[in-house]
PDB file of C-alpha atoms in Angstrom:
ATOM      1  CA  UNK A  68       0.000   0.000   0.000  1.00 62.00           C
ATOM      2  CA  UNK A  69       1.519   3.275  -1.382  1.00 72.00           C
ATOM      3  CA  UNK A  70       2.039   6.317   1.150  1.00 77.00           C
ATOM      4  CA  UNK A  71      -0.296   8.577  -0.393  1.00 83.00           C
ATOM      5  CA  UNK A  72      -2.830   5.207   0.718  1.00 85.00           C
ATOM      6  CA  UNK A  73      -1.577   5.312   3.900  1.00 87.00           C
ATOM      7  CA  UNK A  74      -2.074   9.051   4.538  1.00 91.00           C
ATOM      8  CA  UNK A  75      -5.632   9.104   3.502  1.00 92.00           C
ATOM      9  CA  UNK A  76      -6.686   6.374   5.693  1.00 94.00           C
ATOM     10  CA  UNK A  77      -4.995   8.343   8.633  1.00 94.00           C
ATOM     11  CA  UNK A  78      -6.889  11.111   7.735  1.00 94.00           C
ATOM     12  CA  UNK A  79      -9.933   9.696   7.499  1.00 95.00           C
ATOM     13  CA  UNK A  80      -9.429   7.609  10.884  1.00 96.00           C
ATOM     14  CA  UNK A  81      -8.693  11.090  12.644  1.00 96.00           C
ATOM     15  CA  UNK A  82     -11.299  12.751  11.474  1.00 96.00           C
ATOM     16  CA  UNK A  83     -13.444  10.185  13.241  1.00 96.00           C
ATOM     17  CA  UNK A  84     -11.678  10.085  16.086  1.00 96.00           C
ATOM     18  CA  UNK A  85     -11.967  13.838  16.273  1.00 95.00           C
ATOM     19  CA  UNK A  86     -15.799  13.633  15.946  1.00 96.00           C
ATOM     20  CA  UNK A  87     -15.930  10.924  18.449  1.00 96.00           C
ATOM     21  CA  UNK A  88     -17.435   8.358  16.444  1.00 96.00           C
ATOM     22  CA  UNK A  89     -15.286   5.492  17.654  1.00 96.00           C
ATOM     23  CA  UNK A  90     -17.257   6.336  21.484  1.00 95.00           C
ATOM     24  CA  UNK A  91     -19.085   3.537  23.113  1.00 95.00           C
ATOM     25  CA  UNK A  92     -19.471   1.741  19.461  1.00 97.00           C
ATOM     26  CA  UNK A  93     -18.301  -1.574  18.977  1.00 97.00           C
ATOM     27  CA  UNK A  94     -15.293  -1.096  16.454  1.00 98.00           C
ATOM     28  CA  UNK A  95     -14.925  -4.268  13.622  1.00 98.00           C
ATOM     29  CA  UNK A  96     -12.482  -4.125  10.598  1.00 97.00           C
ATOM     30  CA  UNK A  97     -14.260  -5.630   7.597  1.00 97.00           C
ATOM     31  CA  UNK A  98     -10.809  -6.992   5.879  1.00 93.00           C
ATOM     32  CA  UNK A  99      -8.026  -8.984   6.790  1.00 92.00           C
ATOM     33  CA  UNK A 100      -5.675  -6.624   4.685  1.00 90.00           C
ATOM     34  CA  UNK A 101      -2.805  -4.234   5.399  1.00 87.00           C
ATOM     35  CA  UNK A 102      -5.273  -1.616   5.559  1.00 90.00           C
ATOM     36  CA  UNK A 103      -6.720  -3.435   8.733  1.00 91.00           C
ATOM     37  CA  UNK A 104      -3.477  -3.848  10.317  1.00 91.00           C
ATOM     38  CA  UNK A 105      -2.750  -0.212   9.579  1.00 93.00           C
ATOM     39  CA  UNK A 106      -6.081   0.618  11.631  1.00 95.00           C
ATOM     40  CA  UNK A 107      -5.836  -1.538  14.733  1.00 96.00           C
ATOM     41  CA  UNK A 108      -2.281  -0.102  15.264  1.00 95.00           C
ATOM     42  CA  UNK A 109      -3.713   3.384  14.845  1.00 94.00           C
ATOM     43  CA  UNK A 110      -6.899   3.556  17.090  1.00 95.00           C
ATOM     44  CA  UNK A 111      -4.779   1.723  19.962  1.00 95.00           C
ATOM     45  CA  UNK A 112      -2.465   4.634  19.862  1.00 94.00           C
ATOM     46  CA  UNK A 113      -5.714   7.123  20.759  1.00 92.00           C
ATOM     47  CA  UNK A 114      -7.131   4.854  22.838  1.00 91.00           C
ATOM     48  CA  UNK A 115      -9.894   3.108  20.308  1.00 91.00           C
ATOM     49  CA  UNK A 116     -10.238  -0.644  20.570  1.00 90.00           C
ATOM     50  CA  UNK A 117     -11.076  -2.795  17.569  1.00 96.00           C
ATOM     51  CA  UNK A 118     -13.411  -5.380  18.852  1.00 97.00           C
ATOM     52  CA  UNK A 119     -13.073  -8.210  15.940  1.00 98.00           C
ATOM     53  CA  UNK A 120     -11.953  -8.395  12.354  1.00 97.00           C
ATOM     54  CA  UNK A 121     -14.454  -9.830   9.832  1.00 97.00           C
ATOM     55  CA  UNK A 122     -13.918 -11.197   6.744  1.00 96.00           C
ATOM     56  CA  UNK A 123     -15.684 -13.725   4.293  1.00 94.00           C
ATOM     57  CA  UNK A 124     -12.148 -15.972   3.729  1.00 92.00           C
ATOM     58  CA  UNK A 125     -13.174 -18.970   6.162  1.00 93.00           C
ATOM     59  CA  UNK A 126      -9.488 -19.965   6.330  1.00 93.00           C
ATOM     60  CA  UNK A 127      -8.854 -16.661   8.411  1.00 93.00           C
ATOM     61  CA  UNK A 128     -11.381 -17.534  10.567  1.00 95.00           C
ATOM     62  CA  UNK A 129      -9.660 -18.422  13.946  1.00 96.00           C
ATOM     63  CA  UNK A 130      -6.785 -16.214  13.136  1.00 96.00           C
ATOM     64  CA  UNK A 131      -5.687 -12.397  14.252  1.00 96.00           C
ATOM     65  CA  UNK A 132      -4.559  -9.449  12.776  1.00 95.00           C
ATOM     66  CA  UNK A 133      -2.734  -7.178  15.352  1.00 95.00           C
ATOM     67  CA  UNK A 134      -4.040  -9.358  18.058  1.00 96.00           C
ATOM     68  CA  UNK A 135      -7.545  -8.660  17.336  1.00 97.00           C
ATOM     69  CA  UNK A 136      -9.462 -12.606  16.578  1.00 97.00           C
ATOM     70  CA  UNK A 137     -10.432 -12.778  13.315  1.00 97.00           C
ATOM     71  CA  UNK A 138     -14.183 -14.459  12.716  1.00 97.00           C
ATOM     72  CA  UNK A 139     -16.946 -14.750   9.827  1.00 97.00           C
ATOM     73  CA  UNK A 140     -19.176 -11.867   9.168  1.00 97.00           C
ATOM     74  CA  UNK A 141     -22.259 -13.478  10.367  1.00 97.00           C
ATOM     75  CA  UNK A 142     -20.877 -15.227  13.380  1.00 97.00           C
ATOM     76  CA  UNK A 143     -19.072 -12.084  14.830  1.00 98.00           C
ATOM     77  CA  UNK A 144     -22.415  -9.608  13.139  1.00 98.00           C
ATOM     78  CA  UNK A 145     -25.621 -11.456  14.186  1.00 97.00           C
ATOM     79  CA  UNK A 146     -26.931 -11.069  15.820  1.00 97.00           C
ATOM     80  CA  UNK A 147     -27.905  -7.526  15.112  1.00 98.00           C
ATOM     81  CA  UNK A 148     -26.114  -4.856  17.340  1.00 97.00           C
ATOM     82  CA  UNK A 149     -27.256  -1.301  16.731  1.00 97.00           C
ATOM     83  CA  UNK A 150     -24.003  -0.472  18.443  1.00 98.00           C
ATOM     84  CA  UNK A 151     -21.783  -1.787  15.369  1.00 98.00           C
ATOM     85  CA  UNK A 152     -19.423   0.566  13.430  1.00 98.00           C
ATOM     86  CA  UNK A 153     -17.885  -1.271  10.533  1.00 98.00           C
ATOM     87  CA  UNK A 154     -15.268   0.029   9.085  1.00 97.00           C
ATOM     88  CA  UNK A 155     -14.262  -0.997   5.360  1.00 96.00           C
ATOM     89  CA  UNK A 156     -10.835  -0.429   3.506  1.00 90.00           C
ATOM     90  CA  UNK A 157     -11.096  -2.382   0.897  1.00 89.00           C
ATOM     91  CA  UNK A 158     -11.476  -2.684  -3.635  1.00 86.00           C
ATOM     92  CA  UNK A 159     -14.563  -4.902  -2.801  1.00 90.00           C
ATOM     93  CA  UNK A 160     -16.027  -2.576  -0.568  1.00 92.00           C
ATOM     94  CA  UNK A 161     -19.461  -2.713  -2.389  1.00 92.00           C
ATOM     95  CA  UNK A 162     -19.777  -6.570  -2.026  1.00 94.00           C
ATOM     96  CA  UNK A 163     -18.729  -6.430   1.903  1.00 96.00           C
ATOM     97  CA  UNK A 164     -21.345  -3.312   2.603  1.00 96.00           C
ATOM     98  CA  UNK A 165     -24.507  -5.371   0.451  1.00 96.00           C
ATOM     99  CA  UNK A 166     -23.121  -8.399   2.940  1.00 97.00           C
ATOM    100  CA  UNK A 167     -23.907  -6.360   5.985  1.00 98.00           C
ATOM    101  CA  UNK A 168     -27.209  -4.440   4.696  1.00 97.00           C
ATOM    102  CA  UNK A 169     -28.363  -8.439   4.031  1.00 97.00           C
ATOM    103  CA  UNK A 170     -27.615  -8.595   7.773  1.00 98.00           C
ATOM    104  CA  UNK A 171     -29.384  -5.049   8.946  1.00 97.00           C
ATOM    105  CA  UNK A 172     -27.097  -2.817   8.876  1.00 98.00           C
ATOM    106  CA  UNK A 173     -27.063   0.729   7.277  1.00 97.00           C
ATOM    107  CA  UNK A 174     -25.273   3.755   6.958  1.00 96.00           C
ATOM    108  CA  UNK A 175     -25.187   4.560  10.586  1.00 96.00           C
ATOM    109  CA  UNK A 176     -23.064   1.230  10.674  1.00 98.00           C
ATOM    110  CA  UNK A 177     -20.903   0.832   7.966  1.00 98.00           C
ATOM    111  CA  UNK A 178     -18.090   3.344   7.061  1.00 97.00           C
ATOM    112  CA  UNK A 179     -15.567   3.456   4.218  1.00 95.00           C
ATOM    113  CA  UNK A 180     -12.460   4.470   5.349  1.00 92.00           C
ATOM    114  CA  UNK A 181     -10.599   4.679   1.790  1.00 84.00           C
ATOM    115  CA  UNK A 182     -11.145   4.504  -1.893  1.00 74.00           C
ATOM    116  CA  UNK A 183      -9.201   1.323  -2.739  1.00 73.00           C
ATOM    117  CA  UNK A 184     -10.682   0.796  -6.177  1.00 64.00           C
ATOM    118  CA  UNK A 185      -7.853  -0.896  -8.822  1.00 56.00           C
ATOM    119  CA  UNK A 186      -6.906   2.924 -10.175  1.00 48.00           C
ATOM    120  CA  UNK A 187      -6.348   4.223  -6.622  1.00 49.00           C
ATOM    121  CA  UNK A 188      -4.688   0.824  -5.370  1.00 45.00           C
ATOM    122  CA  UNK A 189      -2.357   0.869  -8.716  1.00 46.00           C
ATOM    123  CA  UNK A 190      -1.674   4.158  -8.125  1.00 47.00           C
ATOM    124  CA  UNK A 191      -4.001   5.144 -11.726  1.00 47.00           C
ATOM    125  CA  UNK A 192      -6.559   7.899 -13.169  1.00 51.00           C
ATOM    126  CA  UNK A 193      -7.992   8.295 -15.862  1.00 57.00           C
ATOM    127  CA  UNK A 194      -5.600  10.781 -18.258  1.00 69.00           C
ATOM    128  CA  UNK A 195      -3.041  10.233 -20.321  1.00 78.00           C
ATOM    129  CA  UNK A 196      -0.090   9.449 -17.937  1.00 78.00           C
ATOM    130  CA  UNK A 197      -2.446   7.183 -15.878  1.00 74.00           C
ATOM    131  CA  UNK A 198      -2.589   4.906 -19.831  1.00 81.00           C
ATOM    132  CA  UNK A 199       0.926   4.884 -20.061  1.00 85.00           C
ATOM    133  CA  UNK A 200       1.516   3.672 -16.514  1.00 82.00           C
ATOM    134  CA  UNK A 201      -1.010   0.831 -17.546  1.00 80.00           C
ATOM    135  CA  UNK A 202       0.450   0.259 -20.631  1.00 86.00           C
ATOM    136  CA  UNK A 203       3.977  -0.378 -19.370  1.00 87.00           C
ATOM    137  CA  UNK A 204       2.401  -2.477 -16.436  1.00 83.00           C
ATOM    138  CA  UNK A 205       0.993  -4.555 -19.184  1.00 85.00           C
ATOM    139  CA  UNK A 206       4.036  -4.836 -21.101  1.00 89.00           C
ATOM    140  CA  UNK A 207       5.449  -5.734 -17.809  1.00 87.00           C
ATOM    141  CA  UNK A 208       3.114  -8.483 -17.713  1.00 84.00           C
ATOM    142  CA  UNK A 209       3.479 -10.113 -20.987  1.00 87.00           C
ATOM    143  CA  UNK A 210       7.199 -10.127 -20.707  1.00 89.00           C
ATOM    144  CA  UNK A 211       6.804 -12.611 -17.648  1.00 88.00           C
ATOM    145  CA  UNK A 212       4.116 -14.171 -19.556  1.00 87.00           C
ATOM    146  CA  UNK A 213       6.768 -15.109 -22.746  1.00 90.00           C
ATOM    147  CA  UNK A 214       9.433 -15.898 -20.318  1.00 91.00           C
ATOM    148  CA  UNK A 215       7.465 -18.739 -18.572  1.00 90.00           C
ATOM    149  CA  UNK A 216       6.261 -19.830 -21.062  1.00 90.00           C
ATOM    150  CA  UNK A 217       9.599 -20.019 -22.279  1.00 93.00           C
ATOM    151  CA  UNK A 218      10.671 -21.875 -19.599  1.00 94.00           C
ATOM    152  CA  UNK A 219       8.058 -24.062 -19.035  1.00 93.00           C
ATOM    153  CA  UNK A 220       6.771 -24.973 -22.632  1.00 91.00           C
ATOM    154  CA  UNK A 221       3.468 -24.381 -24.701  1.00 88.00           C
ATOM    155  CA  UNK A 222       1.370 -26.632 -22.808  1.00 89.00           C
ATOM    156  CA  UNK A 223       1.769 -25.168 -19.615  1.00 87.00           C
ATOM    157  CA  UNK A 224      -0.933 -23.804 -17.662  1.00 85.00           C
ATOM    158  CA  UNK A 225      -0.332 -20.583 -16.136  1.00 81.00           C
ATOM    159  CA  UNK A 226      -2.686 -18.441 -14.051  1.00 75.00           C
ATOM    160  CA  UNK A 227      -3.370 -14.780 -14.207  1.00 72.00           C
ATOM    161  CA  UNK A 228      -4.960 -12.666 -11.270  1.00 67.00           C
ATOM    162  CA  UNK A 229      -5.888  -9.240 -11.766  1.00 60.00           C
ATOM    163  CA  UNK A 230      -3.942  -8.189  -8.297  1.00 58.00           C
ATOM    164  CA  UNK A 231      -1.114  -9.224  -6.534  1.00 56.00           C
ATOM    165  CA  UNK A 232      -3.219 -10.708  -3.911  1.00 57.00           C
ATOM    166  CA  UNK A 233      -2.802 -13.695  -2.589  1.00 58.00           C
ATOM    167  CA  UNK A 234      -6.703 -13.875  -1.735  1.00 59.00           C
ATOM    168  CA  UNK A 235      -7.597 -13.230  -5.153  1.00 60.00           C
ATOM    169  CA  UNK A 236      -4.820 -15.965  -6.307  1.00 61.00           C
ATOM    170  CA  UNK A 237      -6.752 -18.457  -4.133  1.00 63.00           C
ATOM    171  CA  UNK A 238     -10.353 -17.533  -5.038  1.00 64.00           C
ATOM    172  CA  UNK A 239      -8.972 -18.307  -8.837  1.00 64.00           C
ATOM    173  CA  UNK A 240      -7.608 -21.673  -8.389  1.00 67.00           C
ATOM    174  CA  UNK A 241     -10.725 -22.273  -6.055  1.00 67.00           C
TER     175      UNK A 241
END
């Protein structure tokens, strides 16, 4: 996560902090990301507790990030508690929120703490220099593309993810 990232979720967790929303709410992190860690660390330093991490990867389930037990979104969620304050850093924000509304929660709730869709998380835009960027990224690709297959012949089968995520690596092969 680039520093520019990093700065705008900082921002956006003081200004909440500032306006005392984190008071008396019960704090989860919708994301076992970087993001998430990034968080935790930041609303222990003012005094904030994160409560639990969700997210929808069973295999984190039972885990922590930061300390903070990790658990599914409907066994840490339901049921309902008007107390809740999600907050969501995260490209898939959209899916995560519709997961909680399914669940009863609103926009009193659920909060996104950053823009992470793929232009802002590749560090994109929409002009000229942003196409070039993405042009030599894809160039970038295809060069690792020839050289394994290269390596490992014609006949090889080789998988390609749209991030560097390991998550999204997994949900491919799954």
């Amino acid at each position: 996560m680039n520093s520019d990232l990093l700065g705008e979720l900082r921002r956006a967790l003081e200004k909440m902090d500032e306006a005392g929303e984190f008071d008396g709410r019960f704090v989860v992190l919708f994301g076992a990301n970087h993001p998430g860690d990034f968080a935790i660390r930041f609303l222990r330093e003012r005094g904030a507790s994160v409560r639990s991490v969700i997210d929808s990867n069973a295999l984190n389930a039972g885990k922590a990030l930061e300390g903070v037990a990790i658990g599914l979104p409907e066994s840490v969620m339901l049921p309902f508690r008007d107390d809740a304050l999600v907050l969501i850093c995260s490209r898939h924000y959209a899916e995560m929120r519709g997961q909680l509304e399914r669940m009863g929660y609103g926009p009193r709730h659920v909060r996104k703490l950053l823009d992470m869709g793929p232009q802002k998380a590749d560090g994109g835009g929409a002009g000229a220099e942003a196409f070039e960027k993405a042009a030599a990224r894809a160039a970038e690709g295809f060069s690792v593309y020839a050289a394994l297959k290269a390596k490992y012949g014609e006949g090889a089968r080789i998988l390609i993810t749209p991030v560097r995520s390991i998550g999204d690596a997994y949900a491919a092969c799954a």
